[in-house]
Coordinates of C-alpha atoms in Angstrom, one line a residue:
Chain A
X1 CA -67.8 -0.5 8.4
X2 CA -67.2 -3.8 10.0
X3 CA -70.0 -5.3 7.9
X4 CA -68.3 -4.0 4.8
X5 CA -65.0 -5.6 5.7
X6 CA -66.8 -8.9 6.5
X7 CA -68.4 -8.8 3.2
X8 CA -65.1 -8.1 1.5
X9 CA -63.5 -11.1 3.3
X10 CA -66.4 -13.4 2.3
X11 CA -66.4 -12.2 -1.2
X12 CA -62.6 -12.7 -1.4
X13 CA -63.0 -16.2 -0.1
X14 CA -65.5 -17.0 -2.9
X15 CA -62.8 -16.1 -5.4
X16 CA -60.0 -17.8 -3.4
X17 CA -58.3 -19.5 -6.4
X18 CA -57.4 -16.3 -8.4
X19 CA -56.7 -14.3 -5.3
X20 CA -54.7 -17.1 -3.8
X21 CA -52.4 -17.3 -6.8
X22 CA -52.0 -13.5 -6.7
X23 CA -51.2 -13.8 -3.0
X24 CA -48.5 -16.5 -3.7
X25 CA -46.9 -14.2 -6.3
X26 CA -46.8 -11.3 -3.8
X27 CA -45.5 -13.6 -1.1
X28 CA -42.6 -14.9 -3.3
X29 CA -41.8 -11.4 -4.4
X30 CA -41.7 -10.2 -0.7
X31 CA -39.5 -13.2 0.2
X32 CA -37.0 -12.3 -2.5
X33 CA -36.9 -8.7 -1.4
X34 CA -36.4 -9.5 2.2
X35 CA -33.9 -12.2 1.5
X36 CA -31.7 -9.8 -0.5
X37 CA -31.9 -7.3 2.4
X38 CA -31.3 -9.9 5.1
X39 CA -28.3 -11.5 3.4
X40 CA -26.8 -8.0 2.8
X41 CA -27.1 -7.1 6.5
X42 CA -26.0 -10.5 7.8
X43 CA -23.1 -10.8 5.5
X44 CA -21.7 -7.5 6.8
X45 CA -22.5 -8.4 10.3
X46 CA -20.8 -11.8 10.2
X47 CA -17.8 -10.6 8.3
X48 CA -17.3 -7.7 10.7
X49 CA -17.8 -10.0 13.7
X50 CA -15.5 -12.7 12.5
X51 CA -12.3 -10.9 13.4
X52 CA -11.7 -8.1 15.8
X53 CA -8.6 -6.6 17.3
X54 CA -6.4 -7.9 14.5
X55 CA -4.4 -5.0 13.0
X56 CA -3.0 -6.8 10.0
X57 CA -3.6 -10.1 8.1
X58 CA -0.4 -11.1 6.4
X59 CA -0.1 -13.7 3.6
X60 CA 1.4 -14.2 0.2
X61 CA 0.9 -11.5 -2.4
X62 CA -2.3 -12.6 -4.1
X63 CA -5.3 -10.4 -3.6
X64 CA -6.5 -8.9 -0.4
X65 CA -9.8 -10.8 -0.7
X66 CA -8.4 -14.2 -1.2
X67 CA -6.2 -13.6 1.7
X68 CA -9.1 -12.4 4.0
X69 CA -11.4 -15.1 2.8
X70 CA -8.9 -17.8 3.3
X71 CA -7.2 -16.7 6.5
X72 CA -10.2 -15.5 8.4
X73 CA -13.2 -17.4 6.9
X74 CA -11.3 -20.5 5.8
X75 CA -13.2 -20.3 2.5
X76 CA -11.6 -20.4 -1.0
X77 CA -8.0 -21.4 -1.4
X78 CA -4.7 -19.8 -0.8
X79 CA -2.5 -19.7 -3.8
X80 CA 0.8 -19.6 -2.0
X81 CA 2.3 -20.0 1.5
X82 CA 4.8 -17.7 3.2
X83 CA 8.0 -19.0 4.6
X84 CA 8.5 -19.4 8.3
X85 CA 11.5 -17.1 8.1
X86 CA 9.3 -14.2 6.8
X87 CA 6.8 -15.0 9.5
X88 CA 9.6 -14.8 12.2
X89 CA 10.9 -11.5 10.7
X90 CA 7.4 -10.0 11.2
X91 CA 6.6 -11.6 14.5
X92 CA 9.9 -10.3 16.0
X93 CA 9.5 -6.8 14.6
X94 CA 9.7 -4.3 17.4
X95 CA 6.3 -2.8 16.6
X96 CA 4.5 -6.2 16.8
X97 CA 2.8 -7.1 20.0
X98 CA 1.7 -10.6 18.9
X99 CA 1.5 -12.7 15.8
X100 CA -0.5 -15.8 15.2
X101 CA 0.7 -18.2 12.5
X102 CA -2.1 -19.9 10.5
X103 CA -1.7 -23.1 8.6
X104 CA -4.7 -24.4 6.6
X105 CA -5.2 -27.2 4.1
X106 CA -6.3 -30.3 6.1
X107 CA -9.8 -31.0 7.1
X108 CA -11.9 -33.2 9.3
X109 CA -15.1 -34.5 7.9
X110 CA -15.9 -31.2 6.2
X111 CA -14.6 -28.9 8.9
X112 CA -11.4 -26.9 8.3
X113 CA -8.3 -27.8 10.3
X114 CA -6.3 -24.8 11.5
X115 CA -2.7 -25.3 12.6
X116 CA -1.6 -22.4 14.9
X117 CA 0.1 -21.7 18.1
X118 CA -1.4 -22.0 21.5
X119 CA -1.3 -18.2 21.7
X120 CA -4.3 -18.2 19.3
X121 CA -6.7 -18.8 22.2
X122 CA -5.2 -15.9 24.2
X123 CA -5.1 -13.3 21.4
X124 CA -7.9 -14.1 19.0
X125 CA -10.9 -11.8 19.3
X126 CA -14.3 -11.8 17.7
X127 CA -17.4 -9.7 17.8
X128 CA -16.9 -6.8 20.2
X129 CA -13.4 -7.7 21.2
X130 CA -14.6 -10.9 22.9
X131 CA -12.1 -13.5 23.8
X132 CA -12.4 -17.2 22.9
X133 CA -13.7 -19.2 25.9
X134 CA -13.3 -22.9 26.5
X135 CA -16.6 -24.7 27.2
X136 CA -14.6 -27.8 28.2
X137 CA -10.9 -28.6 28.6
X138 CA -8.0 -26.5 27.6
X139 CA -5.7 -25.5 24.8
X140 CA -3.5 -28.1 23.1
X141 CA 0.0 -28.4 24.5
X142 CA 1.7 -31.0 22.4
X143 CA 1.4 -32.7 19.0
X144 CA -1.7 -34.7 18.1
X145 CA -3.9 -32.7 20.4
X146 CA -6.9 -30.8 19.1
X147 CA -9.3 -28.1 20.2
X148 CA -12.7 -28.2 18.6
X149 CA -15.0 -25.3 17.6
X150 CA -18.4 -25.7 19.2
X151 CA -20.1 -26.6 16.0
X152 CA -17.6 -29.4 15.2
X153 CA -18.1 -30.9 18.6
X154 CA -21.9 -30.6 18.5
X155 CA -22.3 -31.7 14.9
X156 CA -20.1 -34.8 15.2
X157 CA -20.9 -35.5 18.8
X158 CA -17.3 -35.3 20.1
X159 CA -16.3 -35.1 23.7
X160 CA -13.1 -34.4 25.6
X161 CA -10.6 -37.3 25.2
X162 CA -12.1 -38.6 21.9
X163 CA -9.7 -39.6 19.2
X164 CA -10.2 -38.0 15.7
X165 CA -8.5 -38.6 12.4
X166 CA -7.7 -35.7 10.0
X167 CA -7.9 -36.0 6.2
X168 CA -5.5 -34.5 3.8
X169 CA -6.9 -31.6 1.8
X170 CA -10.5 -30.3 1.9
X171 CA -12.2 -33.2 0.3
X172 CA -14.4 -35.2 2.6
X173 CA -13.0 -38.5 1.4
X174 CA -9.4 -37.3 1.0
X175 CA -6.4 -39.4 2.0
X176 CA -6.5 -40.1 5.7
X177 CA -3.9 -39.4 8.2
X178 CA -5.2 -42.5 9.9
X179 CA -1.9 -43.6 11.5
X180 CA -1.8 -40.4 13.6
X181 CA -5.0 -39.8 15.5
X182 CA -5.6 -36.7 17.5
X183 CA -6.9 -36.4 21.1
X184 CA -9.5 -33.8 21.9
X185 CA -8.2 -31.6 24.7
X186 CA -10.6 -28.7 24.5
X187 CA -13.9 -27.6 23.1
X188 CA -14.6 -23.9 22.6
X189 CA -17.8 -22.0 23.5
X190 CA -19.9 -20.9 20.5
X191 CA -18.9 -17.6 18.9
X192 CA -21.1 -17.4 15.8
X193 CA -18.0 -17.1 13.6
X194 CA -16.0 -19.5 11.5
X195 CA -14.1 -20.5 14.7
X196 CA -17.1 -22.7 15.5
X197 CA -16.5 -24.8 12.4
X198 CA -12.8 -25.2 12.9
X199 CA -10.5 -27.9 14.4
X200 CA -7.5 -26.2 16.0
X201 CA -4.2 -28.1 16.3
X202 CA -0.6 -27.0 16.8
X203 CA 1.6 -26.1 13.8
X204 CA 4.0 -28.9 14.9
X205 CA 1.1 -31.4 14.6
X206 CA 0.6 -30.3 11.0
X207 CA 4.3 -30.8 10.3
X208 CA 4.3 -34.2 12.1
X209 CA 1.2 -35.3 10.1
X210 CA 3.1 -34.8 6.8
X211 CA 6.5 -36.2 7.8
X212 CA 6.1 -39.3 5.8
X213 CA 4.3 -37.5 3.0
X214 CA 5.8 -36.2 -0.2
X215 CA 4.0 -34.4 -3.0
X216 CA 0.6 -34.6 -1.4
X217 CA 0.6 -38.4 -0.9
X218 CA 2.0 -40.8 1.7
X219 CA 5.5 -42.1 0.8
X220 CA 5.0 -45.7 -0.2
X221 CA 6.7 -48.1 2.3
X222 CA 7.5 -45.3 4.7
X223 CA 5.5 -44.9 7.9
X224 CA 6.7 -42.9 10.8
X225 CA 4.7 -44.0 13.9
X226 CA 3.2 -41.3 16.0
X227 CA 5.5 -42.0 19.0
X228 CA 8.6 -41.3 16.9
X229 CA 7.7 -38.0 15.4
X230 CA 9.1 -36.1 18.4
X231 CA 12.6 -37.1 17.2
X232 CA 12.1 -35.0 14.1
X233 CA 12.5 -31.2 13.7
X234 CA 8.8 -30.2 13.8
X235 CA 9.4 -26.5 13.2
X236 CA 7.1 -25.6 10.2
X237 CA 8.8 -24.5 7.0
X238 CA 5.9 -22.6 5.7
X239 CA 2.5 -21.2 6.9
X240 CA -0.5 -20.0 5.1
X241 CA -1.0 -16.6 6.7
X242 CA -0.6 -14.8 9.9
X243 CA -2.7 -12.5 12.1
X244 CA -0.8 -9.6 13.6
X245 CA -1.5 -7.3 16.5
X246 CA 0.6 -4.2 17.1
X247 CA 1.8 -2.5 20.3
X248 CA 0.7 0.8 19.0
X249 CA -2.2 1.4 16.6
X250 CA -0.4 4.3 15.1
X251 CA 2.1 2.0 13.6
X252 CA -0.4 0.1 11.5
X253 CA 0.2 2.0 8.2
X254 CA 4.0 2.0 8.7
X255 CA 3.9 -1.7 9.4
X256 CA 1.7 -2.4 6.4
X257 CA 4.3 -0.6 4.2
X258 CA 7.1 -2.6 5.8
X259 CA 5.5 -5.9 5.1
X260 CA 4.4 -5.0 1.6
X261 CA 7.9 -3.9 0.8
X262 CA 9.5 -6.9 2.6
X263 CA 12.6 -7.9 0.6
X264 CA 12.8 -11.6 1.4
X265 CA 9.5 -12.5 -0.2
X266 CA 6.4 -11.0 -1.9
X267 CA 4.1 -10.5 1.0
X268 CA 0.8 -8.8 1.4
X269 CA -0.5 -7.1 4.5
X270 CA -4.2 -6.3 4.7
X271 CA -6.0 -4.2 7.3
X272 CA -9.1 -6.3 7.8
X273 CA -11.5 -3.5 8.7
X274 CA -10.3 -1.4 5.7
X275 CA -10.5 -4.4 3.4
X276 CA -14.1 -5.0 4.4
X277 CA -15.1 -1.4 4.1
X278 CA -13.6 -1.2 0.6
X279 CA -15.4 -4.4 -0.2
X280 CA -18.7 -3.0 0.8
X281 CA -18.0 0.2 -1.1
X282 CA -17.5 -1.8 -4.3
X283 CA -20.4 -4.2 -3.9
X284 CA -22.7 -1.4 -2.9
X285 CA -23.7 -1.0 -6.6
X286 CA -24.4 -4.7 -6.9
X287 CA -26.5 -4.6 -3.7
X288 CA -28.5 -1.7 -4.9
X289 CA -29.1 -3.4 -8.2
X290 CA -30.3 -6.6 -6.5
X291 CA -32.5 -4.6 -4.2
X292 CA -33.9 -2.6 -7.2
X293 CA -34.6 -5.8 -9.1
X294 CA -36.4 -7.4 -6.2
X295 CA -38.4 -4.2 -5.7
X296 CA -39.4 -4.4 -9.3
X297 CA -40.5 -8.0 -8.8
X298 CA -42.7 -6.8 -5.9
X299 CA -44.2 -4.1 -8.2
X300 CA -44.9 -6.7 -10.8
X301 CA -46.7 -8.8 -8.2
X302 CA -48.8 -5.8 -7.0
X303 CA -49.6 -4.8 -10.6
X304 CA -50.9 -8.4 -11.0
X305 CA -53.0 -7.9 -8.0
X306 CA -54.5 -4.7 -9.3
X307 CA -55.1 -6.4 -12.7
X308 CA -56.8 -9.3 -11.0
X309 CA -59.1 -7.0 -9.0
X310 CA -59.9 -4.9 -12.1
X311 CA -60.7 -8.0 -14.2
X312 CA -62.8 -9.3 -11.3
X313 CA -64.9 -6.1 -11.4
X314 CA -66.6 -7.2 -14.6
X315 CA -67.6 -10.5 -13.2
X316 CA -68.8 -8.9 -10.0
X317 CA -71.0 -6.2 -11.6
X318 CA -74.1 -8.0 -10.4
X319 CA -72.7 -8.5 -6.9
X320 CA -71.8 -4.9 -6.6
X321 CA -75.0 -3.7 -8.0
X322 CA -77.0 -5.8 -5.5
X323 CA -74.9 -4.4 -2.7
X324 CA -75.7 -0.9 -3.9
X325 CA -79.4 -1.8 -4.3
X326 CA -79.4 -3.0 -0.7
X327 CA -78.2 0.4 0.4
X328 CA -74.4 0.3 0.2
X329 CA -73.0 3.7 -0.8
X330 CA -70.3 4.2 -3.4
X331 CA -67.9 5.0 -0.6
X332 CA -68.5 1.6 1.0
X333 CA -68.0 -0.2 -2.3
X334 CA -64.7 1.7 -2.6
X335 CA -63.6 0.7 0.8
X336 CA -64.6 -2.9 0.2
X337 CA -62.5 -3.2 -3.0
X338 CA -59.5 -1.3 -1.6
X339 CA -59.6 -3.3 1.6
X340 CA -59.6 -6.5 -0.4
X341 CA -56.4 -5.5 -2.2
X342 CA -54.7 -4.3 0.9
X343 CA -55.6 -7.5 2.8
X344 CA -54.2 -9.7 0.0
X345 CA -51.0 -7.6 0.1
X346 CA -50.7 -7.8 3.8
X347 CA -51.3 -11.5 3.8
X348 CA -48.7 -11.9 1.0
X349 CA -46.2 -9.9 3.0
X350 CA -46.9 -12.1 6.1
X351 CA -46.6 -15.3 4.0
X352 CA -43.4 -13.9 2.5
X353 CA -41.9 -13.4 6.0
X354 CA -42.8 -16.9 6.9
X355 CA -41.2 -18.2 3.7
X356 CA -38.1 -16.2 4.5
X357 CA -37.8 -17.6 7.9
X358 CA -38.2 -21.2 6.7
X359 CA -35.8 -20.5 3.7
X360 CA -33.1 -18.9 5.8
X361 CA -33.3 -21.8 8.2
X362 CA -32.6 -24.1 5.3
X363 CA -30.0 -22.0 3.7
X364 CA -28.1 -21.0 6.8
X365 CA -25.8 -24.0 7.2
X366 CA -24.8 -23.8 3.5
X367 CA -24.1 -20.1 3.6
X368 CA -22.0 -20.5 6.7
X369 CA -20.0 -23.3 5.2
X370 CA -19.5 -21.7 1.8
X371 CA -19.2 -18.0 2.6
X372 CA -18.8 -17.8 6.4
X373 CA -22.0 -15.8 6.5
X374 CA -24.0 -16.4 9.7
X375 CA -27.7 -16.1 8.8
X376 CA -29.4 -15.4 12.0
X377 CA -33.0 -16.5 12.6
X378 CA -34.6 -13.4 14.1
X379 CA -37.4 -11.0 14.0
X380 CA -37.4 -8.6 11.1
X381 CA -35.1 -5.6 11.6
X382 CA -36.1 -2.0 11.2
X383 CA -34.9 -1.9 7.6
X384 CA -37.0 -5.1 6.8
X385 CA -40.0 -3.6 8.6
X386 CA -39.6 -0.5 6.5
X387 CA -39.6 -2.6 3.3
X388 CA -42.7 -4.5 4.4
X389 CA -44.4 -1.2 5.2
X390 CA -43.4 0.1 1.7
X391 CA -44.9 -3.1 0.1
X392 CA -48.2 -2.8 2.0
X393 CA -48.5 0.9 1.2
X394 CA -47.8 0.3 -2.5
X395 CA -50.3 -2.6 -2.4
X396 CA -52.9 -0.2 -0.9
X397 CA -52.2 2.4 -3.5
X398 CA -52.5 -0.2 -6.3
X399 CA -55.9 -1.3 -4.8
X400 CA -57.2 2.2 -5.0
X401 CA -57.5 1.8 -8.8
X402 CA -60.1 -1.0 -8.7
X403 CA -61.7 0.7 -5.8
X404 CA -62.0 3.9 -7.8
X405 CA -63.4 2.0 -10.8
X406 CA -66.0 0.3 -8.6
X407 CA -67.0 3.6 -7.1
X408 CA -67.5 5.1 -10.6
X409 CA -69.8 2.3 -11.6
X410 CA -73.3 3.5 -11.6
X411 CA -76.0 1.9 -9.5
X412 CA -77.8 0.7 -12.6
X413 CA -74.6 -0.7 -14.2
X414 CA -75.0 -4.3 -13.0
X415 CA -78.7 -4.4 -13.0
X416 CA -79.3 -3.4 -16.6
X417 CA -79.0 -6.5 -18.8
X418 CA -76.5 -5.9 -21.6
X419 CA -75.1 -8.2 -24.2
Chain B
X1 CA -20.6 -23.3 -7.0
X2 CA -21.3 -20.7 -9.7
X3 CA -22.5 -18.4 -7.0
X4 CA -19.2 -18.8 -5.2
X5 CA -17.3 -18.0 -8.4
X6 CA -19.4 -14.9 -8.9
X7 CA -18.8 -13.8 -5.3
X8 CA -15.1 -14.4 -5.7
X9 CA -15.0 -12.4 -8.9
X10 CA -16.8 -9.6 -7.3
X11 CA -14.4 -9.7 -4.4
X12 CA -11.4 -9.8 -6.7
X13 CA -12.7 -6.7 -8.5
X14 CA -13.4 -5.1 -5.2
X15 CA -10.0 -5.4 -3.6
X16 CA -7.1 -4.7 -5.9
X17 CA -4.4 -5.3 -3.2
X18 CA -5.4 -2.3 -1.1
X19 CA -2.0 -1.4 0.2
X20 CA -0.3 -0.7 -3.0
X21 CA -2.4 2.1 -4.3
X22 CA -0.4 3.5 -7.2
X23 CA 0.0 7.1 -8.2
X24 CA -3.2 8.2 -9.8
X25 CA -3.6 11.8 -10.9
X26 CA -6.6 13.4 -9.4
X27 CA -6.6 11.0 -6.4
X28 CA -4.9 11.5 -3.1
X29 CA -4.7 9.2 -0.1
X30 CA -5.4 9.9 3.5
X31 CA -4.4 7.8 6.5
X32 CA -6.2 8.5 9.7
X33 CA -5.0 7.1 13.0
X34 CA -6.6 7.7 16.4
X35 CA -4.4 6.6 19.3
X36 CA -5.4 7.7 22.8
X37 CA -5.8 11.5 22.6
X38 CA -3.8 11.9 19.4
X39 CA -5.4 12.1 16.0
X40 CA -2.9 12.0 13.1
X41 CA -3.6 12.4 9.4
X42 CA -1.2 11.6 6.7
X43 CA -2.0 13.0 3.3
X44 CA -0.4 12.0 0.1
X45 CA -1.2 14.2 -2.9
X46 CA 0.1 13.8 -6.5
X47 CA 2.1 16.9 -7.2
X48 CA 0.0 17.3 -10.4
X49 CA -3.1 17.8 -8.3
X50 CA -1.6 20.7 -6.5
X51 CA 0.3 22.6 -9.2
X52 CA -0.4 20.9 -12.5
X53 CA 3.0 19.5 -13.2
X54 CA 5.3 16.9 -11.8
X55 CA 8.9 18.1 -12.3
X56 CA 11.1 20.9 -10.9
X57 CA 9.7 24.4 -11.4
X58 CA 11.0 25.9 -14.6
X59 CA 10.1 29.5 -14.1
X60 CA 9.1 32.0 -11.4
X61 CA 5.4 31.4 -12.0
X62 CA 5.8 27.6 -11.3
X63 CA 8.0 28.4 -8.3
X64 CA 5.2 30.6 -7.0
X65 CA 2.7 27.8 -7.6
X66 CA 4.8 25.3 -5.6
X67 CA 5.1 27.8 -2.7
X68 CA 1.4 28.5 -2.8
X69 CA 0.5 24.8 -2.7
X70 CA 2.9 24.3 0.2
X71 CA 1.4 27.2 2.1
X72 CA -2.1 26.1 1.5
X73 CA -1.3 22.6 2.7
X74 CA 0.4 23.9 5.8
X75 CA -2.9 25.1 7.2
X76 CA -4.2 22.4 9.6
X77 CA -7.7 24.0 9.2
X78 CA -7.9 22.0 6.0
X79 CA -9.2 19.2 8.2
X80 CA -11.9 19.6 10.8
X81 CA -12.3 16.7 13.3
X82 CA -15.7 16.4 15.2
X83 CA -16.0 19.7 17.1
X84 CA -17.2 17.8 20.3
X85 CA -13.9 16.1 20.6
X86 CA -12.1 19.4 21.3
X87 CA -9.1 18.8 19.1
X88 CA -6.3 21.3 18.9
X89 CA -4.0 21.3 15.8
X90 CA -0.3 21.2 16.0
X91 CA 1.8 22.7 13.2
X92 CA 1.6 20.6 10.0
X93 CA 4.6 19.0 8.4
X94 CA 4.8 19.3 4.6
X95 CA 7.3 17.4 2.6
X96 CA 7.5 18.7 -1.0
X97 CA 9.0 16.4 -3.6
X98 CA 12.7 16.9 -4.3
X99 CA 13.9 17.0 -7.9
X100 CA 17.3 16.3 -9.1
X101 CA 17.8 19.3 -11.4
X102 CA 15.7 19.0 -14.5
X103 CA 16.0 15.2 -14.7
X104 CA 12.6 13.8 -15.7
X105 CA 10.8 11.8 -13.0
X106 CA 7.9 9.4 -13.3
X107 CA 5.8 10.7 -10.5
X108 CA 6.0 13.0 -7.6
X109 CA 3.9 13.3 -4.4
X110 CA 3.5 15.8 -1.6
X111 CA 3.4 14.3 1.8
X112 CA 1.7 16.2 4.6
X113 CA 1.2 15.2 8.2
X114 CA -1.3 16.8 10.5
X115 CA -1.4 16.2 14.3
X116 CA -4.2 16.9 16.6
X117 CA -4.5 16.6 20.4
X118 CA -8.1 15.9 21.4
X119 CA -9.6 16.5 24.8
X120 CA -12.3 13.9 24.4
X121 CA -11.1 11.5 21.8
X122 CA -14.1 9.2 22.4
X123 CA -16.3 11.9 20.7
X124 CA -14.3 11.7 17.5
X125 CA -16.7 10.5 14.9
X126 CA -15.6 12.2 11.7
X127 CA -13.0 14.3 9.9
X128 CA -14.2 16.8 7.4
X129 CA -12.0 18.5 4.9
X130 CA -12.0 21.7 2.8
X131 CA -9.1 20.5 0.7
X132 CA -11.3 20.1 -2.4
X133 CA -11.9 23.9 -2.4
X134 CA -8.2 24.6 -2.4
X135 CA -7.3 22.0 -5.0
X136 CA -9.7 21.9 -7.8
X137 CA -7.8 19.2 -9.6
X138 CA -8.3 16.8 -6.7
X139 CA -11.3 14.5 -7.5
X140 CA -11.1 12.2 -4.5
X141 CA -9.3 11.1 -1.4
X142 CA -9.1 7.4 -0.6
X143 CA -9.1 7.4 3.2
X144 CA -8.2 4.5 5.5
X145 CA -8.6 4.7 9.2
X146 CA -7.5 2.8 12.3
X147 CA -8.8 3.7 15.7
X148 CA -10.1 2.4 19.0
X149 CA -13.4 1.3 17.4
X150 CA -11.7 -0.6 14.7
X151 CA -10.6 0.0 11.1
X152 CA -12.4 1.4 8.2
X153 CA -12.2 3.0 4.8
X154 CA -14.0 5.7 3.0
X155 CA -13.9 7.8 -0.2
X156 CA -13.9 11.6 0.2
X157 CA -15.1 13.6 -2.8
X158 CA -16.0 17.3 -3.3
X159 CA -19.7 16.3 -2.7
X160 CA -19.0 14.2 0.4
X161 CA -15.9 15.8 1.9
X162 CA -16.2 14.0 5.3
X163 CA -15.0 10.7 6.6
X164 CA -17.4 9.4 9.3
X165 CA -17.4 6.3 11.4

């Protein structure tokens, strides 16, 4: 048996070009299949992990998704702000335990700047109700102080006490708030959520930054030096959204109705967990379609393998006949052919896994920045292993065809000269 | 960028402002809240699903239909929480729509509230319903849930009449 497998390997090596191309096709197909599965799983994971313990996300009445994407993942854009008065009305509602105002729109070298209250660090939860922890320093207390997410600090090499300048808007080269630098007072521990890529400042700082701005640009000829901003009323007039925690969970539906029917302004309250579940429900079809397409691509690859092996049989008539003449039984020829197909499939699957790991390493920063999806580099999960198993089994089944053909070839087949 | 647009479109289709579910015939809504040992369900059914019309009863037959619907809904056994949680039902509260004489109305809903006291609420993993057997015109229930393990949503249909988490 061992000798047969050795012969199969050597024979395969002599035809390495054709088999190599087939192997690459299978590897690419497997990469695609696994990538679809991995992104599906990781997207769910990271969306679910990004916010926990928040009962409601409140914003302007746009769509639940825009609101979630913007408020929690800092992706996309918010169409409208909500007024500070509406926020206060919600925050002081007797059923509300805590409320965190969020003000987005500025950035720092590609990282989102979030204006919020210092309570944010006490109430925000991620993953399995984990609190935010400071790796260094502490929360901001006054204007022009900033707390950095771990990725911001690592990526830009900032330390406590460093001065940073924020830019207006999300463009990397947007107008600078250069006259009002911020001092880093704290750096958060890594969370694996969008928090890592966020610069946190107080709401008052956001107002102060824009004191001498009108209509999205600095007022010409007017500059208010940083040391004078305290003389102004820095209470924000509007915020982007708010995260709300309730005293009693049973109030959540009632509170949602209250906010959605709020008279002062068109508001939207979204239950984050419900929104995500409804999102998965509706994209389930798309996911299944993607998975089905990539499964088809794998099938095409394996069909190519079977075709290559079958076509090869003709060229190998002599080789197989000599083996038979030397005493190999039809069973051994069958095993040899089938093993060759199975080995090529297995090697393709392994190569596909390597490609996936390399590819996901390359795509991870982009996915995190664009969609807030944390693509983890990890060993294949049970679902992925099942897919790989299915691919290898199918490859084995596909290789049975050339194996069976070779078995059926008579001993004399390759020895009788024919035209 | 195109991928982002695609995703945004998908999301936009996926989430039509979840809170303001309108009145859809054939579709009810169910709110599930687990708070300490209490499990409360709030069911909203279009009146059409229960009796086939959405106005005041015009004759004895229609009156009987309304009464029968109310009685059927008043049975808390319509909903079965995970048996291991040891939940005991309290009397259900049914609110039938009120009509102002024969004045035509746009829509009418029945509101029903069910309360359970559970001995081991940590074991609560699902709620199953037999409501589809009593109301053939009900095609689905859009369920939303808030509990100690987080929030979630699910769609209950005659084929999958259970909300699990």
